[in-house]
């Protein structure tokens, strides 16, 4: 009786696809961190914060980054993967500038909060990404609720630039933000896994890898931001 031969594992399959996604995502996080800390330690904080509040440059980075991310997500499948990756890193630089005032404030109030926010965000991200990849439960029903939650958080963020939010309300917003983007991580991981199974050629898979890296990057950075806000509540 002969043994059945076991097919060799496809090293260019989903493992390589996920490796590309996480390599791009963590590289973008690194670019954001370097941008923020270089801005602070080289005195660039003056470009973002003045005695009267945030500068026009800060708002250009925030709203320009938002516009770039939306445009890139709409156009990703009509551009080369290399160009999409360049736009991802450009977006990471813009977010680095946008996060600088928050990190600068954290350094002034409680430097350890930055480390703790990063560690907790990394642990939550890892757990939710693994859950989204492994679970057999269909998470697609979460899509509409998470999108509504994200839009609500963006609107609250815009309002907070004009009016100062109360301490309790701000704490609730931060807690909701952490929850929304933690669930987004699991949702996106399951979506990316399923997308690999239906995408056609390697170009499409590479385009989706960049898009997936962008989505996961946004979730990780948002969790870090909201956790930092929670840790620095008065």
Coordinates of N, CA and C in Angstrom, one line a residue:
X1 N 0.8 -1.2 0.0 CA 0.0 0.0 0.0 C 0.9 1.2 0.0
X2 N 0.7 2.1 -1.0 CA 1.6 3.3 -1.1 C 0.9 4.5 -0.4
X3 N 1.8 5.3 0.2 CA 1.3 6.4 0.9 C 0.9 7.5 -0.1
X4 N -0.1 8.3 0.3 CA -0.5 9.4 -0.6 C 0.6 10.5 -0.4
X5 N 1.0 11.1 -1.5 CA 2.0 12.1 -1.4 C 1.3 13.4 -1.0
X6 N 2.0 14.1 -0.1 CA 1.4 15.4 0.5 C 1.9 16.5 -0.4
X7 N 1.1 17.3 -1.0 CA 1.5 18.4 -1.8 C 2.4 19.4 -1.1
X8 N 3.4 19.9 -1.7 CA 4.3 20.9 -1.1 C 3.5 22.1 -0.8
X9 N 3.8 22.7 0.3 CA 3.1 24.0 0.7 C 3.5 25.1 -0.3
X10 N 2.5 25.8 -0.6 CA 2.7 26.9 -1.6 C 3.3 28.1 -0.8
X11 N 4.6 28.3 -0.9 CA 5.2 29.4 -0.1 C 4.9 30.7 -0.7
X12 N 4.4 30.8 -1.9 CA 3.9 32.0 -2.5 C 2.5 32.3 -2.3
X13 N 1.8 31.5 -1.4 CA 0.4 31.7 -1.2 C 0.0 32.7 -0.2
X14 N -1.0 32.3 0.6 CA -1.5 33.3 1.6 C -0.5 33.7 2.6
X15 N 0.5 32.9 3.0 CA 1.5 33.3 3.9 C 2.3 34.4 3.4
X16 N 2.7 34.4 2.1 CA 3.4 35.5 1.5 C 2.6 36.7 1.4
X17 N 1.3 36.5 1.1 CA 0.3 37.6 1.0 C 0.2 38.4 2.4
X18 N 0.1 37.6 3.4 CA 0.0 38.2 4.8 C 1.3 38.8 5.2
X19 N 2.4 38.2 4.8 CA 3.7 38.8 5.2 C 3.8 40.2 4.5
X20 N 3.4 40.3 3.3 CA 3.5 41.6 2.6 C 2.6 42.6 3.3
X21 N 1.4 42.2 3.7 CA 0.5 43.1 4.4 C 1.1 43.6 5.7
X22 N 1.6 42.7 6.5 CA 2.1 43.1 7.8 C 3.5 43.8 7.7
X23 N 4.3 43.5 6.7 CA 5.5 44.2 6.5 C 5.2 45.7 6.2
X24 N 4.3 45.9 5.2 CA 3.9 47.2 4.9 C 3.3 48.0 6.0
X25 N 2.4 47.3 6.8 CA 1.7 48.0 7.9 C 2.7 48.4 8.9
X26 N 3.6 47.5 9.4 CA 4.5 47.9 10.5 C 5.6 48.8 10.0
X27 N 5.9 48.8 8.7 CA 6.8 49.8 8.2 C 6.2 51.2 8.2
X28 N 4.9 51.2 7.9 CA 4.2 52.5 7.9 C 4.1 53.0 9.4
X29 N 3.8 52.1 10.3 CA 3.8 52.5 11.8 C 5.2 53.1 12.1
X30 N 6.3 52.4 11.7 CA 7.6 52.9 12.0 C 7.9 54.3 11.4
X31 N 7.4 54.5 10.2 CA 7.5 55.9 9.5 C 6.8 56.9 10.3
X32 N 5.6 56.6 10.8 CA 4.8 57.5 11.6 C 5.5 57.9 12.9
X33 N 6.1 56.8 13.6 CA 6.8 57.1 14.9 C 8.0 57.9 14.6
X34 N 8.8 57.6 13.6 CA 10.0 58.4 13.3 C 9.7 59.9 13.0
X35 N 8.6 60.0 12.2 CA 8.2 61.4 11.8 C 7.8 62.2 13.1
X36 N 7.0 61.6 14.0 CA 6.5 62.3 15.2 C 7.7 62.6 16.1
X37 N 8.6 61.7 16.3 CA 9.6 62.0 17.3 C 10.7 62.9 16.7
X38 N 11.0 62.8 15.4 CA 11.9 63.8 14.8 C 11.4 65.2 14.9
X39 N 10.0 65.3 14.6 CA 9.4 66.6 14.7 C 9.5 67.2 16.0
X40 N 9.3 66.4 17.1 CA 9.4 66.9 18.5 C 10.8 67.3 18.8
X41 N 11.7 66.4 18.6 CA 13.1 66.6 19.1 C 13.9 67.5 18.2
X42 N 13.4 67.8 17.0 CA 14.1 68.8 16.2 C 13.4 70.2 16.2
X43 N 12.4 70.3 17.1 CA 11.8 71.6 17.3 C 10.7 71.9 16.3
X44 N 10.3 70.9 15.5 CA 9.2 71.1 14.5 C 7.8 71.2 15.1
X45 N 7.7 71.0 16.4 CA 6.4 71.2 17.0 C 5.8 72.5 16.8
X46 N 6.7 73.5 16.6 CA 6.2 74.9 16.3 C 5.5 75.0 15.0
X47 N 5.7 74.0 14.1 CA 5.0 74.0 12.8 C 3.5 73.6 13.0
X48 N 3.3 72.9 14.2 CA 2.0 72.3 14.4 C 1.2 73.0 15.5
X49 N 1.9 73.6 16.5 CA 1.2 74.2 17.6 C 1.7 75.6 17.9
X50 N 0.8 76.5 18.0 CA 1.2 77.9 18.3 C 0.5 78.3 19.6
X51 N 0.8 79.5 20.1 CA 0.2 80.0 21.3 C -1.3 80.1 21.2
X52 N -1.8 80.3 20.0 CA -3.3 80.4 19.8 C -3.9 79.1 19.5
X53 N -3.2 78.0 19.4 CA -3.7 76.7 19.1 C -3.0 76.0 18.0
X54 N -3.7 75.2 17.3 CA -3.1 74.4 16.2 C -2.9 75.3 15.0
X55 N -1.8 75.1 14.2 CA -1.5 75.9 13.1 C -2.2 75.4 11.8
X56 N -2.2 76.2 10.8 CA -2.8 75.7 9.5 C -2.1 74.5 9.0
X57 N -0.8 74.3 9.2 CA 0.0 73.2 8.7 C -0.6 71.9 9.4
X58 N -0.9 72.0 10.7 CA -1.5 70.8 11.3 C -2.8 70.4 10.7
X59 N -3.7 71.3 10.3 CA -4.9 71.0 9.7 C -4.7 70.4 8.3
X60 N -3.7 71.0 7.6 CA -3.4 70.5 6.2 C -3.0 69.0 6.3
X61 N -2.2 68.7 7.3 CA -1.8 67.3 7.5 C -2.9 66.4 7.9
X62 N -3.8 66.8 8.8 CA -4.9 66.0 9.2 C -5.9 65.8 8.1
X63 N -6.4 66.8 7.5 CA -7.4 66.7 6.5 C -6.9 66.3 5.2
X64 N -5.6 66.6 4.9 CA -5.0 66.1 3.7 C -4.7 64.6 3.8
X65 N -4.3 64.2 4.9 CA -4.2 62.7 5.1 C -5.5 62.0 5.0
X66 N -6.6 62.5 5.5 CA -7.9 61.9 5.4 C -8.3 61.8 3.9
X67 N -8.1 62.9 3.2 CA -8.4 62.9 1.8 C -7.6 61.9 1.0
X68 N -6.3 61.9 1.3 CA -5.4 61.0 0.6 C -5.8 59.5 0.8
X69 N -6.1 59.2 2.1 CA -6.5 57.8 2.4 C -7.8 57.4 1.7
X70 N -8.7 58.3 1.6 CA -10.0 58.0 0.9 C -9.7 57.8 -0.6
X71 N -9.0 58.7 -1.2 CA -8.7 58.7 -2.6 C -7.9 57.4 -2.9
X72 N -6.9 57.1 -2.1 CA -6.1 55.9 -2.4 C -6.9 54.6 -2.3
X73 N -7.9 54.5 -1.4 CA -8.7 53.3 -1.2 C -9.6 53.2 -2.4
X74 N -10.1 54.3 -3.0 CA -11.0 54.2 -4.1 C -10.2 53.8 -5.4
X75 N -8.9 54.3 -5.5 CA -8.2 54.1 -6.7 C -7.1 53.0 -6.7
X76 N -7.0 52.3 -5.6 CA -5.9 51.4 -5.4 C -5.8 50.3 -6.5
X77 N -7.0 49.8 -7.0 CA -7.0 48.8 -8.0 C -6.7 49.3 -9.4
X78 N -6.5 50.6 -9.5 CA -6.2 51.1 -10.8 C -4.8 51.7 -10.9
X79 N -4.0 51.5 -9.8 CA -2.6 52.0 -9.8 C -1.7 50.8 -9.5
X80 N -0.4 51.0 -9.8 CA 0.6 50.0 -9.6 C 0.8 49.8 -8.1
X81 N 1.0 48.5 -7.7 CA 1.2 48.3 -6.2 C 2.4 49.2 -5.6
X82 N 3.4 49.4 -6.4 CA 4.5 50.2 -5.9 C 4.1 51.7 -5.6
X83 N 3.3 52.2 -6.5 CA 2.8 53.6 -6.3 C 1.8 53.6 -5.1
X84 N 1.0 52.6 -5.0 CA 0.1 52.5 -3.8 C 0.9 52.4 -2.5
X85 N 2.0 51.7 -2.5 CA 2.9 51.6 -1.3 C 3.5 53.0 -1.0
X86 N 3.9 53.7 -2.0 CA 4.5 55.1 -1.8 C 3.4 56.0 -1.2
X87 N 2.2 55.9 -1.6 CA 1.1 56.7 -1.1 C 0.8 56.3 0.4
X88 N 1.0 55.0 0.7 CA 0.8 54.5 2.1 C 1.8 55.2 3.0
X89 N 3.1 55.3 2.5 CA 4.1 55.8 3.4 C 4.0 57.4 3.4
X90 N 3.5 58.0 2.4 CA 3.2 59.4 2.4 C 2.1 59.7 3.4
X91 N 1.1 58.9 3.4 CA 0.0 59.0 4.4 C 0.6 58.8 5.8
X92 N 1.5 57.8 6.0 CA 2.1 57.6 7.3 C 2.9 58.8 7.8
X93 N 3.5 59.5 6.9 CA 4.3 60.7 7.3 C 3.3 61.8 7.8
X94 N 2.2 62.0 7.0 CA 1.2 63.0 7.4 C 0.6 62.7 8.7
X95 N 0.3 61.4 9.0 CA -0.3 61.0 10.2 C 0.7 61.2 11.4
X96 N 2.0 61.0 11.0 CA 3.1 61.3 12.0 C 3.0 62.7 12.5
X97 N 2.9 63.7 11.5 CA 2.7 65.1 11.9 C 1.5 65.3 12.7
X98 N 0.4 64.7 12.3 CA -0.9 64.8 13.0 C -0.9 64.3 14.4
X99 N -0.1 63.3 14.7 CA 0.0 62.7 16.0 C 1.0 63.4 16.9
X100 N 1.8 64.2 16.3 CA 2.9 64.8 17.1 C 2.4 65.6 18.3
X101 N 1.4 66.5 18.1 CA 0.9 67.2 19.3 C 0.4 66.3 20.5
X102 N -0.2 65.2 20.1 CA -0.8 64.3 21.1 C 0.4 63.6 21.8
X103 N 1.4 63.2 21.1 CA 2.6 62.5 21.7 C 3.4 63.6 22.5
X104 N 3.5 64.7 22.0 CA 4.2 65.8 22.7 C 3.5 66.1 24.0
X105 N 2.2 66.1 24.0 CA 1.4 66.3 25.3 C 1.6 65.2 26.2
X106 N 1.6 63.9 25.7 CA 1.8 62.8 26.5 C 3.2 62.8 27.2
X107 N 4.2 63.2 26.4 CA 5.6 63.3 27.0 C 5.6 64.3 28.1
X108 N 4.9 65.4 28.0 CA 4.9 66.4 29.0 C 4.1 66.0 30.3
X109 N 3.0 65.3 30.1 CA 2.2 64.9 31.3 C 2.7 63.6 31.9
X110 N 2.8 62.5 31.1 CA 3.2 61.2 31.6 C 3.9 60.4 30.5
X111 N 5.2 60.5 30.4 CA 5.9 59.8 29.3 C 5.7 58.3 29.2
X112 N 5.5 57.7 30.4 CA 5.2 56.3 30.4 C 3.9 55.9 29.6
X113 N 3.0 56.8 29.6 CA 1.7 56.6 28.9 C 1.9 56.2 27.5
X114 N 2.9 56.8 26.8 CA 3.1 56.5 25.4 C 3.6 55.1 25.2
X115 N 4.5 54.6 26.1 CA 4.9 53.2 26.0 C 3.7 52.3 26.3
X116 N 3.0 52.6 27.3 CA 1.8 51.7 27.7 C 0.8 51.7 26.6
X117 N 0.5 52.9 26.0 CA -0.5 52.9 24.9 C -0.1 52.1 23.8
X118 N 1.2 52.1 23.4 CA 1.8 51.4 22.3 C 1.7 49.9 22.6
X119 N 2.1 49.5 23.8 CA 2.1 48.1 24.2 C 0.7 47.5 24.2
X120 N -0.2 48.2 24.8 CA -1.6 47.7 24.9 C -2.2 47.7 23.5
X121 N -2.0 48.7 22.7 CA -2.5 48.7 21.3 C -1.9 47.5 20.5
X122 N -0.6 47.2 20.7 CA 0.0 46.1 20.0 C -0.6 44.8 20.4
X123 N -0.8 44.6 21.7 CA -1.4 43.3 22.2 C -2.9 43.2 21.7
X124 N -3.6 44.3 21.8 CA -5.0 44.2 21.3 C -5.0 43.9 19.8
X125 N -4.2 44.6 19.1 CA -4.1 44.4 17.6 C -3.8 42.9 17.3
X126 N -2.8 42.4 18.0 CA -2.4 41.0 17.7 C -3.5 40.0 18.0
X127 N -4.1 40.2 19.1 CA -5.2 39.3 19.5 C -6.4 39.4 18.5
X128 N -6.8 40.6 18.2 CA -8.0 40.8 17.3 C -7.6 40.3 15.9
X129 N -6.4 40.6 15.4 CA -6.0 40.1 14.1 C -6.0 38.6 14.0
X130 N -5.5 37.9 15.1 CA -5.5 36.4 15.1 C -7.0 35.9 15.2
X131 N -7.8 36.6 16.0 CA -9.2 36.2 16.1 C -9.9 36.3 14.7
X132 N -9.7 37.4 14.0 CA -10.3 37.6 12.7 C -9.9 36.6 11.7
X133 N -8.6 36.2 11.8 CA -8.1 35.2 10.8 C -8.6 33.8 11.1
X134 N -8.7 33.5 12.4 CA -9.0 32.1 12.8 C -10.5 31.8 12.9
X135 N -11.3 32.8 13.3 CA -12.7 32.5 13.6 C -13.5 32.0 12.4
X136 N -14.4 31.1 12.6 CA -15.2 30.6 11.6 C -16.5 31.4 11.5
X137 N -16.7 32.3 12.5 CA -17.9 33.1 12.5 C -17.8 34.2 11.4
X138 N -18.9 34.4 10.7 CA -18.9 35.5 9.6 C -19.0 36.8 10.3
X139 N -18.0 37.7 10.1 CA -18.0 39.0 10.8 C -18.5 40.1 9.8
X140 N -19.0 39.7 8.6 CA -19.3 40.7 7.7 C -20.5 41.6 8.2
X141 N -21.3 41.1 9.1 CA -22.4 41.9 9.6 C -21.9 43.1 10.4
X142 N -20.7 43.1 10.8 CA -20.1 44.2 11.6 C -19.8 45.4 10.7
X143 N -19.7 45.2 9.4 CA -19.2 46.2 8.5 C -19.9 47.6 8.6
X144 N -21.2 47.5 8.4 CA -22.0 48.8 8.4 C -22.0 49.5 9.8
X145 N -22.0 48.7 10.9 CA -21.9 49.3 12.2 C -20.6 50.0 12.5
X146 N -19.5 49.3 12.0 CA -18.1 49.8 12.2 C -17.9 51.1 11.4
X147 N -18.5 51.1 10.2 CA -18.3 52.2 9.3 C -19.1 53.4 9.9
X148 N -20.3 53.2 10.4 CA -21.0 54.2 11.1 C -20.3 54.8 12.3
X149 N -19.7 53.8 13.1 CA -19.0 54.2 14.3 C -17.7 55.1 13.9
X150 N -17.0 54.7 12.8 CA -15.9 55.4 12.4 C -16.2 56.8 12.0
X151 N -17.3 56.9 11.2 CA -17.8 58.2 10.7 C -18.2 59.1 11.9
X152 N -18.8 58.5 12.9 CA -19.2 59.3 14.1 C -18.0 59.8 14.8
X153 N -17.0 58.9 14.9 CA -15.7 59.3 15.6 C -15.0 60.4 14.9
X154 N -15.0 60.4 13.6 CA -14.4 61.5 12.8 C -15.1 62.8 13.0
X155 N -16.5 62.7 13.0 CA -17.3 63.9 13.2 C -17.0 64.5 14.6
X156 N -17.0 63.6 15.6 CA -16.7 64.1 17.0 C -15.3 64.7 17.0
X157 N -14.3 64.1 16.3 CA -13.0 64.7 16.3 C -13.0 66.1 15.7
X158 N -13.7 66.3 14.6 CA -13.8 67.6 14.0 C -14.4 68.6 14.9
X159 N -15.5 68.2 15.6 CA -16.2 69.1 16.5 C -15.3 69.5 17.7
X160 N -14.4 68.5 18.1 CA -13.5 68.8 19.3 C -12.5 69.8 18.9
X161 N -12.2 70.0 17.6 CA -11.3 71.0 17.2 C -11.8 72.4 17.3
X162 N -13.2 72.5 17.4 CA -13.8 73.8 17.6 C -14.3 74.0 19.0
X163 N -14.9 73.0 19.6 CA -15.3 73.1 21.0 C -14.6 72.0 21.9
X164 N -14.2 72.4 23.1 CA -13.6 71.5 24.0 C -14.7 70.5 24.6
X165 N -14.4 69.2 24.4 CA -15.4 68.3 24.9 C -15.2 68.0 26.4
X166 N -16.3 67.7 27.1 CA -16.2 67.5 28.6 C -15.4 66.2 28.9
X167 N -14.9 66.2 30.1 CA -14.0 65.1 30.5 C -14.6 63.7 30.4
X168 N -15.9 63.6 30.9 CA -16.6 62.3 30.8 C -16.9 61.9 29.4
X169 N -17.4 62.9 28.6 CA -17.7 62.6 27.2 C -16.5 62.2 26.5
X170 N -15.4 62.9 26.7 CA -14.2 62.6 26.0 C -13.7 61.2 26.3
X171 N -13.8 60.8 27.6 CA -13.4 59.4 28.0 C -14.3 58.4 27.3
X172 N -15.6 58.6 27.2 CA -16.4 57.7 26.5 C -16.1 57.6 25.0
X173 N -15.8 58.7 24.4 CA -15.3 58.7 23.0 C -14.1 57.9 22.8
X174 N -13.1 58.1 23.7 CA -11.9 57.3 23.6 C -12.1 55.8 23.8
X175 N -13.0 55.4 24.7 CA -13.3 54.0 24.9 C -14.0 53.4 23.7
X176 N -14.9 54.2 23.2 CA -15.7 53.7 22.0 C -14.7 53.6 20.8
X177 N -13.8 54.5 20.7 CA -12.8 54.5 19.6 C -11.9 53.2 19.7
X178 N -11.5 52.9 20.9 CA -10.7 51.7 21.0 C -11.5 50.4 20.6
X179 N -12.7 50.4 21.1 CA -13.6 49.2 20.7 C -13.8 49.1 19.2
X180 N -14.2 50.2 18.6 CA -14.5 50.2 17.2 C -13.3 49.8 16.3
X181 N -12.1 50.3 16.6 CA -11.0 49.9 15.8 C -10.4 48.5 16.2
X182 N -10.6 48.1 17.4 CA -10.3 46.7 17.7 C -11.1 45.7 16.9
X183 N -12.4 46.0 16.8 CA -13.3 45.2 16.0 C -13.0 45.3 14.5
X184 N -12.6 46.5 14.1 CA -12.2 46.7 12.7 C -11.0 45.8 12.3
X185 N -10.1 45.6 13.3 CA -8.9 44.8 13.0 C -9.4 43.4 12.7
X186 N -10.3 42.8 13.5 CA -10.7 41.5 13.3 C -11.5 41.4 12.0
X187 N -12.4 42.4 11.7 CA -13.2 42.4 10.5 C -12.3 42.5 9.3
X188 N -11.3 43.4 9.3 CA -10.4 43.5 8.1 C -9.6 42.3 7.9
X189 N -9.1 41.6 9.0 CA -8.3 40.4 8.8 C -9.1 39.3 8.1
X190 N -10.4 39.1 8.5 CA -11.2 38.1 7.9 C -11.5 38.5 6.4
X191 N -11.7 39.8 6.2 CA -12.0 40.2 4.8 C -10.8 40.0 3.9
X192 N -9.6 40.3 4.4 CA -8.4 40.1 3.7 C -8.1 38.6 3.4
X193 N -8.4 37.8 4.4 CA -8.2 36.3 4.1 C -9.2 35.9 3.0
X194 N -10.4 36.3 3.1 CA -11.4 35.9 2.1 C -11.1 36.4 0.7
X195 N -10.5 37.7 0.7 CA -10.2 38.3 -0.6 C -9.1 37.6 -1.3
X196 N -8.2 37.0 -0.6 CA -7.1 36.3 -1.2 C -7.6 35.1 -2.0
X197 N -8.7 34.5 -1.5 CA -9.2 33.3 -2.1 C -10.0 33.6 -3.4
X198 N -10.4 34.8 -3.6 CA -11.2 35.2 -4.8 C -10.4 36.1 -5.8
X199 N -9.3 36.7 -5.3 CA -8.6 37.6 -6.2 C -7.9 36.8 -7.3
X200 N -7.7 37.5 -8.5 CA -7.2 36.8 -9.6 C -5.7 36.7 -9.6
X201 N -5.0 37.6 -10.4 CA -3.6 37.5 -10.6 C -2.8 38.2 -9.4
X202 N -1.5 38.1 -9.5 CA -0.6 38.6 -8.4 C -0.7 40.1 -8.3
X203 N -1.0 40.8 -9.4 CA -1.1 42.2 -9.3 C -2.2 42.6 -8.4
X204 N -3.4 42.0 -8.6 CA -4.5 42.3 -7.7 C -4.2 41.9 -6.2
X205 N -3.5 40.8 -6.0 CA -3.2 40.4 -4.7 C -2.2 41.4 -4.0
X206 N -1.3 41.9 -4.8 CA -0.4 42.9 -4.3 C -1.1 44.3 -4.0
X207 N -2.0 44.6 -4.9 CA -2.8 45.8 -4.6 C -3.6 45.7 -3.3
X208 N -4.2 44.5 -3.2 CA -5.0 44.2 -2.0 C -4.1 44.2 -0.7
X209 N -2.9 43.8 -0.9 CA -2.0 43.7 0.3 C -1.7 45.2 0.7
X210 N -1.5 46.1 -0.2 CA -1.3 47.5 0.2 C -2.6 48.1 0.9
X211 N -3.7 47.8 0.3 CA -5.0 48.3 0.8 C -5.2 47.7 2.2
X212 N -4.9 46.4 2.4 CA -5.0 45.8 3.7 C -4.1 46.4 4.7
X213 N -2.9 46.7 4.3 CA -1.9 47.3 5.2 C -2.4 48.7 5.6
X214 N -3.0 49.4 4.7 CA -3.6 50.7 5.1 C -4.7 50.6 6.1
X215 N -5.6 49.6 5.9 CA -6.7 49.5 6.8 C -6.2 49.1 8.2
X216 N -5.3 48.1 8.3 CA -4.7 47.7 9.5 C -3.9 48.8 10.2
X217 N -3.2 49.5 9.4 CA -2.4 50.6 9.9 C -3.3 51.7 10.6
X218 N -4.4 52.0 9.9 CA -5.4 53.0 10.5 C -5.9 52.4 11.8
X219 N -6.3 51.2 11.9 CA -6.8 50.6 13.1 C -5.8 50.6 14.2
X220 N -4.6 50.3 14.0 CA -3.5 50.3 15.0 C -3.3 51.7 15.5
X221 N -3.1 52.6 14.6 CA -2.8 54.0 15.0 C -4.0 54.6 15.8
X222 N -5.2 54.3 15.3 CA -6.4 54.8 16.0 C -6.5 54.3 17.4
X223 N -6.2 52.9 17.6 CA -6.2 52.4 18.9 C -5.2 53.0 19.8
X224 N -4.0 53.2 19.3 CA -2.9 53.9 20.0 C -3.3 55.3 20.5
X225 N -3.9 56.0 19.6 CA -4.3 57.4 19.8 C -5.4 57.4 20.9
X226 N -6.4 56.6 20.8 CA -7.5 56.6 21.8 C -7.0 56.0 23.2
X227 N -6.2 55.1 23.1 CA -5.6 54.5 24.4 C -4.7 55.6 25.1
X228 N -4.0 56.3 24.3 CA -3.2 57.4 24.9 C -4.1 58.5 25.5
X229 N -5.2 58.7 24.8 CA -6.2 59.7 25.4 C -6.8 59.2 26.7
X230 N -7.0 57.9 26.8 CA -7.6 57.3 28.0 C -6.6 57.3 29.2
X231 N -5.3 57.0 28.9 CA -4.3 57.0 29.9 C -3.9 58.4 30.4
X232 N -4.3 59.4 29.7 CA -3.9 60.8 30.1 C -5.2 61.6 30.5
X233 N -6.2 60.9 30.8 CA -7.4 61.6 31.3 C -7.1 62.2 32.7
X234 N -7.6 63.4 32.9 CA -7.5 64.0 34.2 C -8.2 63.3 35.3

